[in-house]
């Protein structure tokens, strides 16, 4: 995994309170994305844009973990829409790994605008195919979009805290192959993920 577990856990906690990821290697498949979308990596990192995304991410997390967030999800969604309108998906080549992660977290929390989430998913898939974004981020956003539609999730990333522990928000698309599917996205085995989420559920009860 290219990213430390701490960032993934922080986002996971925020997701549960409100309602990780792999290397830039083999990309998972997002069935909603358009195969015609092409991503071109940037020639250099835009440090100003990177800093802006990181600041947006910090406010996103602060609000979900009980801190101050005067910005709100919709304003972050609107700003990210402007960014991807100008640059396409803000990949690692443009904003660094941490900036790309920040862009993903903002898109992940853009539930008030499902059409934007699907557009972001399309662009993120193209960036992953170009080796310029995290397959794990793609897995999480792919599941997020599927769950919002009430459809089965491919990677099992979207879970809630039930009486018997963490439970997938919608059924798994292919439960028998879930670990192979997650491995392709750079994610840990499903049972390990559920155990990790069980600890989080226990902490927020």
Short mmCIF file of C-alpha atoms in Angstrom, two decimals:
data_model
loop_
_atom_site.label_atom_id
_atom_site.label_comp_id
_atom_site.label_asym_id
_atom_site.label_seq_id
_atom_site.Cartn_x
_atom_site.Cartn_y
_atom_site.Cartn_z
CA UNK A 1 0.00 0.00 0.00
CA UNK A 2 1.36 3.34 -0.88
CA UNK A 3 -0.46 5.20 1.91
CA UNK A 4 -0.02 4.85 5.65
CA UNK A 5 -2.91 3.25 7.49
CA UNK A 6 -3.36 6.37 9.60
CA UNK A 7 -4.84 8.41 6.74
CA UNK A 8 -7.17 5.60 5.70
CA UNK A 9 -8.34 5.11 9.29
CA UNK A 10 -8.92 8.84 9.78
CA UNK A 11 -11.13 8.97 6.70
CA UNK A 12 -12.87 5.74 7.72
CA UNK A 13 -13.71 7.16 11.14
CA UNK A 14 -15.06 10.32 9.53
CA UNK A 15 -17.21 8.29 7.15
CA UNK A 16 -18.74 6.33 10.02
CA UNK A 17 -19.31 9.40 12.17
CA UNK A 18 -20.95 11.16 9.23
CA UNK A 19 -22.88 8.35 7.86
CA UNK A 20 -6.45 3.55 1.84
CA UNK A 21 -5.25 2.78 -0.44
CA UNK A 22 -3.16 1.06 -3.00
CA UNK A 23 -0.14 1.87 -5.10
CA UNK A 24 -0.51 3.30 -8.58
CA UNK A 25 -0.19 -0.19 -10.00
CA UNK A 26 -2.90 -2.44 -11.49
CA UNK A 27 -6.16 -0.56 -11.63
CA UNK A 28 -9.51 -1.89 -10.49
CA UNK A 29 -12.45 -1.70 -12.84
CA UNK A 30 -15.18 0.92 -12.32
CA UNK A 31 -18.16 -0.12 -14.38
CA UNK A 32 -19.74 3.37 -14.46
CA UNK A 33 -16.75 5.12 -15.99
CA UNK A 34 -16.43 6.02 -19.64
CA UNK A 35 -13.67 4.25 -21.55
CA UNK A 36 -13.32 7.35 -23.76
CA UNK A 37 -11.96 9.51 -20.92
CA UNK A 38 -8.22 10.07 -21.23
CA UNK A 39 -5.95 11.38 -18.48
CA UNK A 40 -2.66 13.11 -19.23
CA UNK A 41 -0.21 13.36 -16.29
CA UNK A 42 1.04 16.85 -15.46
CA UNK A 43 4.57 17.95 -16.23
CA UNK A 44 5.16 19.28 -12.71
CA UNK A 45 3.53 19.50 -9.30
CA UNK A 46 1.39 22.60 -8.72
CA UNK A 47 2.32 23.32 -5.10
CA UNK A 48 -0.32 26.01 -4.67
CA UNK A 49 -3.11 23.69 -5.80
CA UNK A 50 -1.68 20.89 -3.68
CA UNK A 51 -1.74 23.13 -0.59
CA UNK A 52 -5.32 24.20 -1.33
CA UNK A 53 -6.52 20.59 -1.55
CA UNK A 54 -4.74 19.65 1.66
CA UNK A 55 -6.33 22.58 3.48
CA UNK A 56 -9.76 21.55 2.15
CA UNK A 57 -9.13 18.02 3.37
CA UNK A 58 -8.17 19.24 6.83
CA UNK A 59 -11.42 21.18 7.12
CA UNK A 60 -13.36 18.18 5.83
CA UNK A 61 -11.91 15.95 8.52
CA UNK A 62 -12.20 18.57 11.26
CA UNK A 63 -15.93 18.92 10.68
CA UNK A 64 -16.50 15.18 10.75
CA UNK A 65 -14.52 14.66 13.92
CA UNK A 66 -16.21 17.37 15.97
CA UNK A 67 -14.11 20.37 15.02
CA UNK A 68 -14.88 23.57 13.12
CA UNK A 69 -15.81 23.44 9.44
CA UNK A 70 -17.22 26.73 8.18
CA UNK A 71 -16.84 25.60 4.57
CA UNK A 72 -19.08 22.54 4.35
CA UNK A 73 -19.26 19.70 1.87
CA UNK A 74 -21.14 21.55 -0.86
CA UNK A 75 -18.61 24.36 -1.14
CA UNK A 76 -15.78 21.82 -1.27
CA UNK A 77 -17.68 19.88 -3.93
CA UNK A 78 -18.17 23.04 -5.97
CA UNK A 79 -14.48 23.94 -5.73
CA UNK A 80 -13.34 20.44 -6.66
CA UNK A 81 -15.71 20.59 -9.64
CA UNK A 82 -13.94 23.76 -10.74
CA UNK A 83 -10.56 22.08 -10.32
CA UNK A 84 -11.43 19.00 -12.34
CA UNK A 85 -13.08 21.22 -14.95
CA UNK A 86 -9.72 22.92 -15.45
CA UNK A 87 -7.25 20.08 -14.89
CA UNK A 88 -9.15 16.81 -15.07
CA UNK A 89 -8.54 14.56 -12.08
CA UNK A 90 -5.81 16.15 -9.87
CA UNK A 91 -3.41 13.27 -10.04
CA UNK A 92 -0.14 12.54 -8.27
CA UNK A 93 1.85 14.27 -11.01
CA UNK A 94 -0.11 17.51 -10.43
CA UNK A 95 -0.68 17.61 -6.66
CA UNK A 96 1.42 14.82 -5.15
CA UNK A 97 0.15 11.68 -3.45
CA UNK A 98 -1.27 13.57 -0.49
CA UNK A 99 -3.04 16.07 -2.75
CA UNK A 100 -4.55 13.28 -4.82
CA UNK A 101 -5.74 11.59 -1.63
CA UNK A 102 -7.29 14.87 -0.51
CA UNK A 103 -9.16 15.26 -3.80
CA UNK A 104 -10.48 11.72 -3.44
CA UNK A 105 -11.71 12.33 0.13
CA UNK A 106 -13.59 15.45 -0.99
CA UNK A 107 -15.19 13.55 -3.89
CA UNK A 108 -16.01 10.70 -1.52
CA UNK A 109 -17.92 13.12 0.69
CA UNK A 110 -19.76 14.84 -2.18
CA UNK A 111 -22.92 12.85 -1.53
CA UNK A 112 -25.12 15.92 -2.04
CA UNK A 113 -24.16 15.88 -5.73
CA UNK A 114 -24.34 12.31 -7.10
CA UNK A 115 -23.83 13.48 -10.68
CA UNK A 116 -20.55 15.11 -9.67
CA UNK A 117 -19.45 11.96 -7.84
CA UNK A 118 -20.01 9.94 -11.00
CA UNK A 119 -18.05 12.48 -13.05
CA UNK A 120 -15.23 12.36 -10.51
CA UNK A 121 -15.28 8.56 -10.66
CA UNK A 122 -14.97 8.66 -14.43
CA UNK A 123 -11.96 10.98 -14.26
CA UNK A 124 -10.36 9.08 -11.39
CA UNK A 125 -10.60 5.81 -13.33
CA UNK A 126 -8.79 7.41 -16.25
CA UNK A 127 -6.09 8.76 -13.92
CA UNK A 128 -5.58 5.32 -12.36
CA UNK A 129 -5.32 3.77 -15.84
CA UNK A 130 -2.59 6.32 -16.59
CA UNK A 131 -0.72 5.41 -13.37
CA UNK A 132 -1.40 8.83 -11.89
CA UNK A 133 -3.82 8.04 -9.04
CA UNK A 134 -4.48 5.45 -6.38
CA UNK A 135 -6.42 2.29 -7.30
CA UNK A 136 -7.54 2.12 -3.68
CA UNK A 137 -9.10 5.57 -3.96
CA UNK A 138 -10.89 4.38 -7.08
CA UNK A 139 -12.18 1.33 -5.21
CA UNK A 140 -13.62 3.44 -2.39
CA UNK A 141 -15.30 5.94 -4.71
CA UNK A 142 -16.61 3.19 -6.99
CA UNK A 143 -18.29 1.53 -4.02
CA UNK A 144 -19.59 4.88 -2.75
CA UNK A 145 -21.33 5.58 -6.05
CA UNK A 146 -22.73 2.05 -6.23
CA UNK A 147 -24.11 2.19 -2.69
CA UNK A 148 -25.77 5.54 -3.36
CA UNK A 149 -27.67 3.81 -6.17
CA UNK A 150 -28.55 0.86 -3.97
CA UNK A 151 -26.34 -1.41 -6.06
CA UNK A 152 -23.93 -4.13 -4.88
CA UNK A 153 -20.43 -2.94 -4.07
CA UNK A 154 -17.39 -4.53 -5.65
CA UNK A 155 -14.73 -3.89 -3.00
CA UNK A 156 -16.70 -3.97 0.25
CA UNK A 157 -15.38 -0.61 1.43
CA UNK A 158 -18.70 0.91 2.50
CA UNK A 159 -19.76 -0.51 5.86
CA UNK A 160 -21.89 0.63 8.77
CA UNK A 161 -21.83 -0.23 12.46
CA UNK A 162 -24.56 -2.76 13.16
CA UNK A 163 -25.51 -4.63 16.32
CA UNK A 164 -23.30 -7.52 15.25
CA UNK A 165 -20.40 -5.33 14.15
CA UNK A 166 -19.51 -3.73 10.82
CA UNK A 167 -21.88 -4.67 8.01
CA UNK A 168 -21.61 -3.84 4.28
CA UNK A 169 -24.02 -1.06 3.33
CA UNK A 170 -25.09 -3.10 0.29
CA UNK A 171 -24.28 -6.70 -0.62
CA UNK A 172 -20.94 -7.63 -2.15
CA UNK A 173 -20.93 -8.01 -5.91
CA UNK A 174 -18.75 -11.15 -5.75
CA UNK A 175 -18.28 -12.31 -2.17
CA UNK A 176 -16.38 -15.45 -3.19
CA UNK A 177 -13.64 -13.42 -4.89
CA UNK A 178 -13.62 -10.38 -2.61
CA UNK A 179 -10.04 -10.81 -1.38
CA UNK A 180 -8.66 -11.16 -4.92
CA UNK A 181 -10.66 -8.12 -5.99
CA UNK A 182 -9.36 -6.09 -3.05
CA UNK A 183 -5.78 -7.25 -3.60
CA UNK A 184 -5.92 -5.94 -7.17
CA UNK A 185 -6.79 -2.52 -5.74
CA UNK A 186 -4.03 -2.65 -3.11
CA UNK A 187 -6.52 -3.15 -0.26
CA UNK A 188 -6.14 -5.58 2.66
CA UNK A 189 -8.18 -8.80 2.92
CA UNK A 190 -11.85 -8.20 3.65
CA UNK A 191 -11.83 -9.89 7.05
CA UNK A 192 -8.86 -7.76 8.12
CA UNK A 193 -10.74 -4.65 7.02
CA UNK A 194 -13.84 -5.68 8.97
CA UNK A 195 -11.71 -6.30 12.06
CA UNK A 196 -10.20 -2.82 11.69
CA UNK A 197 -13.64 -1.29 11.28
CA UNK A 198 -14.96 -3.22 14.30
CA UNK A 199 -12.41 -1.41 16.44
CA UNK A 200 -13.58 1.92 15.02
CA UNK A 201 -17.24 1.03 15.63
CA UNK A 202 -16.40 0.19 19.24
CA UNK A 203 -14.67 3.54 19.70
CA UNK A 204 -17.59 5.62 18.45
CA UNK A 205 -20.39 3.80 20.28
#
